Amino acid sequence: MKTRSLFAFPVLLSVISGIANATTYTLPENSNDTVITQFHDEVPLTRAEQNETLLDVARRFLLGQMEIVRLNSDADRWNIKKNEIVRLANRRILPDTPHEGITLNIAEYRMYYYPPAQKGVAPQVMSYAHGIGRQDWKTPLGKTSVVQKVKDPSWHPPESIRREHAANGDPLPAVVPPGPHNPLGAYMLHLGVPGGYLIHGTDIDKIYGIGMQITHGCMRMYPEDIEALYNSVPVGTPVYMVKQPIKVGWLDNTLYIEAHPDLEGEETTPAEKLEVALKLIQKAGAAQSMPEFDQNALKQALTVLDGNPVALYKRLPQQTAPVSSPAGRGSKGGYYHGV
């Protein structure tokens, strides 16, 4: 990103040099609000510690590769100079699912884990970057659960994957033992989905593929993230696998929209994206109360598609949006996939 372009943002605050807890968010006090915030700075920035790549910065802050590339579209992902300013992710809109267990929103290469409530502790959500299935090995959608947990798993590559690797001149053994080059990493969560879909770690050679459409359908995570999830999630935890590239949500009486690009092999037109966005805005209770929301901001969000939540409308504090979705905190209700 060219440094001068940063001044286009309305707020430019302190540069963030480190991160203590990259994935833990406190849920908003208002249970109807669904926008979570990591940093106080509206536009959090960091300086490159040395000549490096955007992937190195993403790794340091536990962000996905496509996520940081989209936020820094003017940057050369392979050539970030020492002290160059890099933009980080900050706000996120929670997917429209029950706030329990794990939600995998494959459209944004990111999962959300809602730990059980603890007395005296504010409700939290943990969010982690992960890789998803390629165009020809799509990650499935629907509700399932964690049915098994394995530490230091061996990998038994399916025959279909062995044939693919053999055709590419990279034959696989029948069993890959635990170790740094095991594609499953050190921890694995087995999901109750036909076909053997997993949430797992990664081998050291593929660690920069986190946050990309690159797997055979499983969800691949950074080593420290899968370790934390493995140690937190019991067998039986519900898992919601959804595809919501466009999300809307309230925070402090401001309505935000967050939009992500289509996955590889999928294509929706600008008109289709706009239709989805307007339906979500209406569902958020805004159709009657905000006839003059920021149309330019909506158009920009649906054009740039960088995953950064954009403010559309600010209501008076005494107004309250109706609860129109069953996906409120602790809800057991249904959900929808978006586009």
Coordinates of C-alpha atoms in Angstrom, one line a residue:
M1 CA 0.0 0.0 0.0
K2 CA 1.3 3.4 -0.9
T3 CA 1.7 5.4 2.3
R4 CA 0.0 8.5 0.9
S5 CA -3.2 6.5 0.2
L6 CA -3.7 5.9 3.9
F7 CA -4.7 9.5 4.4
A8 CA -7.9 8.8 2.4
F9 CA -9.2 7.1 5.6
P10 CA -11.2 9.4 8.0
V11 CA -9.1 8.3 11.0
L12 CA -5.4 7.6 11.1
L13 CA -4.3 6.6 14.6
S14 CA -1.4 4.8 16.2
V15 CA 0.6 2.2 14.4
I16 CA 0.2 -1.3 16.0
S17 CA 3.5 -3.0 16.6
G18 CA 2.4 -6.1 18.3
I19 CA -0.6 -8.2 19.1
A20 CA -1.3 -10.1 22.3
N21 CA -4.5 -11.9 21.6
A22 CA -5.2 -11.9 17.9
T23 CA -8.5 -13.8 17.8
T24 CA -10.5 -13.1 21.0
Y25 CA -13.3 -10.5 20.9
T26 CA -15.7 -9.4 23.6
L27 CA -19.2 -9.5 22.3
P28 CA -21.1 -6.2 22.2
E29 CA -23.0 -5.3 25.4
N30 CA -26.2 -4.9 23.3
S31 CA -27.2 -8.5 22.4
N32 CA -28.8 -7.2 19.1
D33 CA -25.4 -5.8 18.0
T34 CA -23.4 -8.2 15.8
V35 CA -20.3 -6.1 14.9
I36 CA -17.1 -7.0 16.8
T37 CA -14.0 -4.9 17.1
Q38 CA -10.5 -5.8 17.8
F39 CA -8.5 -2.5 18.0
H40 CA -9.5 0.9 19.2
D41 CA -8.1 2.4 16.0
E42 CA -10.7 2.5 13.2
V43 CA -8.0 1.8 10.7
P44 CA -5.3 -0.3 12.5
L45 CA -1.9 -0.2 10.8
T46 CA 1.4 -1.9 11.4
R47 CA 5.0 -1.3 10.1
A48 CA 6.9 -4.1 8.4
E49 CA 9.6 -5.3 10.7
Q50 CA 12.0 -6.0 7.8
N51 CA 11.9 -6.5 4.1
E52 CA 9.2 -9.2 3.9
T53 CA 6.0 -10.2 2.2
L54 CA 2.4 -9.5 3.0
L55 CA 2.1 -13.2 3.9
D56 CA 4.7 -12.7 6.6
V57 CA 2.7 -9.9 8.1
A58 CA -0.5 -12.0 7.8
R59 CA 1.3 -14.8 9.7
R60 CA 2.4 -12.5 12.4
F61 CA -1.1 -11.2 13.0
L62 CA -2.9 -14.6 12.4
L63 CA -4.7 -13.2 9.3
G64 CA -5.5 -15.1 6.2
Q65 CA -3.6 -14.5 3.0
M66 CA -6.5 -13.3 0.8
E67 CA -7.8 -11.1 3.7
I68 CA -4.6 -9.1 4.0
V69 CA -4.1 -8.9 0.3
R70 CA -7.5 -7.4 -0.2
L71 CA -7.0 -4.8 2.5
N72 CA -3.7 -3.8 0.9
S73 CA -4.7 -3.9 -2.8
D74 CA -2.0 -1.3 -3.7
A75 CA 0.8 -3.3 -2.2
D76 CA 3.1 -5.8 -3.8
R77 CA 2.3 -8.9 -1.7
W78 CA 5.8 -10.3 -2.4
N79 CA 7.8 -7.2 -1.7
I80 CA 7.0 -5.2 1.5
K81 CA 9.8 -2.9 2.5
K82 CA 11.0 -2.4 6.1
N83 CA 8.9 0.2 7.9
E84 CA 6.3 0.2 5.1
I85 CA 2.8 0.7 6.5
V86 CA 0.4 -2.3 6.2
R87 CA -3.3 -2.2 6.9
L88 CA -4.8 -4.8 9.3
A89 CA -8.3 -6.2 9.8
N90 CA -10.3 -4.7 12.7
R91 CA -14.1 -4.9 12.7
R92 CA -16.0 -8.0 11.6
I93 CA -19.7 -8.7 11.3
L94 CA -20.7 -12.0 12.9
P95 CA -22.3 -14.5 10.5
D96 CA -26.0 -15.0 10.7
T97 CA -26.0 -18.2 12.7
P98 CA -26.8 -19.2 16.3
H99 CA -24.1 -17.8 18.6
E100 CA -23.1 -21.2 19.8
G101 CA -20.4 -23.7 19.0
I102 CA -18.4 -23.1 15.7
T103 CA -19.5 -21.2 12.6
L104 CA -17.4 -21.7 9.4
N105 CA -18.1 -18.9 6.9
I106 CA -16.3 -20.2 3.9
A107 CA -17.0 -17.0 2.0
E108 CA -14.6 -15.1 4.2
Y109 CA -12.2 -18.0 4.9
R110 CA -12.9 -17.5 8.6
M111 CA -14.4 -19.3 11.6
Y112 CA -16.1 -18.1 14.8
Y113 CA -16.1 -20.1 18.0
Y114 CA -18.5 -19.1 20.8
P115 CA -17.2 -20.6 24.1
P116 CA -19.8 -21.5 26.8
A117 CA -20.7 -18.6 29.1
Q118 CA -18.7 -18.2 32.3
K119 CA -19.9 -16.5 35.4
G120 CA -18.3 -13.1 35.8
V121 CA -16.8 -13.1 32.3
A122 CA -18.2 -11.1 29.5
P123 CA -19.4 -13.2 26.5
Q124 CA -16.7 -13.7 23.9
V125 CA -16.1 -15.1 20.4
M126 CA -12.9 -16.4 19.0
S127 CA -12.2 -15.9 15.3
Y128 CA -9.7 -17.8 13.2
A129 CA -8.5 -17.7 9.6
H130 CA -8.6 -20.9 7.7
G131 CA -8.2 -22.4 4.3
I132 CA -11.2 -23.9 2.4
G133 CA -11.8 -26.4 -0.4
R134 CA -10.8 -25.7 -4.0
Q135 CA -13.2 -25.2 -6.8
D136 CA -13.1 -28.9 -7.6
W137 CA -13.1 -30.0 -3.9
K138 CA -15.8 -27.8 -2.4
T139 CA -16.3 -27.5 1.4
P140 CA -19.9 -28.7 2.2
L141 CA -22.5 -26.5 3.8
G142 CA -25.0 -27.3 6.6
K143 CA -25.1 -28.1 10.3
T144 CA -23.0 -30.8 11.8
S145 CA -20.9 -31.3 14.9
V146 CA -17.4 -32.3 16.2
V147 CA -17.5 -36.1 16.4
Q148 CA -13.8 -36.9 17.2
K149 CA -10.6 -35.1 18.3
V150 CA -7.1 -36.5 17.5
K151 CA -3.7 -35.2 18.6
D152 CA -0.8 -36.0 16.3
P153 CA -2.9 -37.7 13.7
S154 CA -1.6 -39.9 10.8
W155 CA -3.0 -39.0 7.4
H156 CA -4.5 -41.7 5.3
P157 CA -4.9 -39.9 1.9
P158 CA -8.0 -41.0 0.1
E159 CA -7.5 -42.9 -3.2
S160 CA -8.9 -39.9 -5.1
I161 CA -6.2 -37.6 -3.7
R162 CA -3.5 -40.2 -4.3
R163 CA -4.5 -40.5 -7.9
E164 CA -4.4 -36.7 -8.3
H165 CA -0.9 -36.5 -6.7
A166 CA 0.4 -39.4 -8.8
A167 CA -0.9 -37.7 -12.0
N168 CA 1.1 -34.6 -11.0
G169 CA 4.3 -36.6 -10.4
D170 CA 4.0 -36.3 -6.6
P171 CA 3.0 -39.8 -5.4
L172 CA 1.8 -40.1 -1.8
P173 CA 2.3 -43.0 0.5
A174 CA -0.7 -44.9 1.9
V175 CA -0.1 -43.4 5.3
V176 CA 1.7 -40.1 6.3
P177 CA 2.9 -40.4 9.9
P178 CA 2.7 -37.5 12.4
G179 CA 5.3 -34.9 12.1
P180 CA 6.1 -31.4 10.7
H181 CA 5.3 -32.5 7.1
N182 CA 2.0 -34.1 7.9
P183 CA -0.7 -32.1 6.0
L184 CA -3.1 -32.5 9.1
G185 CA -0.7 -30.8 11.4
A186 CA -0.6 -31.7 15.1
Y187 CA -4.4 -31.5 15.8
M188 CA -7.5 -32.6 14.1
L189 CA -11.3 -32.2 14.6
H190 CA -13.4 -34.7 12.7
L191 CA -16.8 -33.4 11.6
G192 CA -19.9 -35.5 11.3
V193 CA -20.2 -34.9 7.5
P194 CA -20.0 -37.8 5.0
G195 CA -16.8 -37.7 3.1
G196 CA -14.4 -37.3 6.1
Y197 CA -14.2 -33.5 6.4
L198 CA -11.9 -32.1 9.0
I199 CA -10.7 -29.0 10.8
H200 CA -7.0 -29.4 11.1
G201 CA -3.6 -27.8 11.3
T202 CA -1.0 -27.6 8.5
D203 CA 2.4 -28.8 7.5
I204 CA 5.3 -26.4 7.6
D205 CA 5.5 -26.2 3.8
K206 CA 1.9 -25.0 3.4
I207 CA 1.5 -22.6 6.3
Y208 CA 1.1 -19.6 4.0
G209 CA -1.9 -21.1 2.4
I210 CA -4.1 -20.3 5.3
G211 CA -6.9 -18.0 4.2
M212 CA -7.0 -19.4 0.6
Q213 CA -9.2 -21.7 -1.4
I214 CA -6.6 -24.4 -1.6
T215 CA -7.6 -27.6 0.3
H216 CA -9.4 -30.8 -0.6
G217 CA -12.5 -29.6 1.2
C218 CA -11.2 -29.5 4.8
M219 CA -10.5 -26.4 6.9
R220 CA -6.8 -25.8 7.4
M221 CA -5.6 -23.5 10.3
Y222 CA -2.5 -22.0 11.7
P223 CA -0.7 -24.3 14.2
E224 CA -1.4 -22.1 17.3
D225 CA -5.0 -21.5 16.3
I226 CA -5.9 -25.2 15.8
E227 CA -4.1 -26.0 19.1
A228 CA -6.2 -23.4 20.9
L229 CA -9.4 -24.6 19.3
Y230 CA -8.6 -28.2 20.0
N231 CA -8.1 -27.5 23.6
S232 CA -11.3 -25.5 23.9
V233 CA -13.9 -27.5 21.9
P234 CA -15.4 -30.7 23.3
V235 CA -16.8 -33.5 21.2
G236 CA -20.4 -32.8 20.3
T237 CA -19.9 -29.1 19.7
P238 CA -22.3 -27.9 17.0
V239 CA -20.7 -26.7 13.8
Y240 CA -22.5 -24.4 11.2
M241 CA -20.9 -24.4 7.8
V242 CA -22.3 -21.4 5.8
K243 CA -21.5 -19.2 2.8
Q244 CA -22.3 -15.6 3.6
P245 CA -20.1 -13.3 1.4
I246 CA -22.4 -10.3 2.3
K247 CA -23.3 -9.6 6.0
V248 CA -24.9 -6.7 7.8
G249 CA -25.0 -5.8 11.4
W250 CA -25.5 -3.1 14.0
L251 CA -23.0 -1.6 16.5
D252 CA -23.8 1.3 18.7
N253 CA -26.8 2.4 16.6
T254 CA -24.8 2.3 13.4
L255 CA -25.6 -0.2 10.6
Y256 CA -22.6 -1.8 8.8
I257 CA -22.2 -3.9 5.7
E258 CA -19.3 -6.3 5.0
A259 CA -18.8 -7.8 1.5
H260 CA -16.4 -10.4 0.2
P261 CA -15.6 -11.6 -3.4
D262 CA -17.2 -14.7 -4.9
L263 CA -15.3 -17.9 -4.5
E264 CA -13.4 -19.4 -7.4
G265 CA -15.8 -21.0 -9.8
E266 CA -18.7 -18.9 -8.7
E267 CA -19.9 -15.6 -10.1
T268 CA -22.7 -13.2 -9.0
T269 CA -23.5 -10.0 -10.9
P270 CA -23.4 -6.6 -9.3
A271 CA -27.2 -6.6 -9.5
E272 CA -27.4 -9.9 -7.7
K273 CA -25.1 -8.6 -5.0
L274 CA -27.1 -5.5 -4.6
E275 CA -30.3 -7.5 -4.3
V276 CA -28.8 -9.7 -1.5
A277 CA -27.5 -6.6 0.3
L278 CA -30.9 -4.8 0.2
K279 CA -32.7 -7.9 1.5
L280 CA -30.2 -8.1 4.4
I281 CA -30.6 -4.4 5.2
Q282 CA -34.4 -4.9 5.2
K283 CA -34.0 -7.9 7.5
A284 CA -31.9 -5.8 9.9
G285 CA -35.0 -3.7 10.5
A286 CA -33.9 -0.8 8.5
A287 CA -36.4 -0.6 5.6
Q288 CA -38.8 1.7 7.4
S289 CA -36.4 3.6 9.6
M290 CA -33.6 4.5 7.2
P291 CA -34.9 5.4 3.8
E292 CA -31.9 7.6 3.2
F293 CA -29.0 5.3 4.1
D294 CA -25.6 6.0 2.4
Q295 CA -26.1 4.6 -1.1
N296 CA -22.5 5.5 -2.1
A297 CA -21.1 3.6 0.8
L298 CA -23.2 0.6 -0.2
K299 CA -22.0 0.8 -3.8
Q300 CA -18.4 1.1 -2.7
A301 CA -18.6 -1.9 -0.4
L302 CA -20.1 -4.0 -3.1
T303 CA -17.5 -2.9 -5.6
V304 CA -14.3 -3.0 -3.5
L305 CA -15.2 -6.3 -1.8
D306 CA -12.3 -6.1 0.7
G307 CA -14.2 -7.6 3.7
N308 CA -14.0 -4.3 5.7
P309 CA -17.3 -3.4 7.4
V310 CA -18.6 -0.1 6.0
A311 CA -21.1 2.2 7.9
L312 CA -24.4 2.7 6.0
Y313 CA -26.6 4.5 8.5
K314 CA -26.7 5.9 12.1
R315 CA -30.0 5.9 13.9
L316 CA -31.0 7.9 16.9
P317 CA -30.0 6.2 20.2
Q318 CA -33.6 5.8 21.3
Q319 CA -34.5 3.8 18.2
T320 CA -34.3 0.0 18.5
A321 CA -34.0 -2.4 15.6
P322 CA -36.5 -5.2 15.8
V323 CA -35.1 -8.7 16.4
S324 CA -35.9 -10.2 13.0
S325 CA -33.5 -13.1 13.0
P326 CA -33.3 -16.3 15.2
A327 CA -29.5 -15.9 15.2
G328 CA -29.3 -13.8 18.4
R329 CA -27.0 -14.7 21.2
G330 CA -27.6 -18.2 22.4
S331 CA -30.3 -18.8 19.8
K332 CA -31.1 -22.3 18.7
G333 CA -32.9 -21.1 15.5
G334 CA -32.1 -21.5 11.9
Y335 CA -29.8 -19.6 9.5
Y336 CA -29.4 -18.9 5.8
H337 CA -26.4 -19.0 3.5
G338 CA -26.8 -15.7 1.6
V339 CA -25.5 -16.0 -1.9

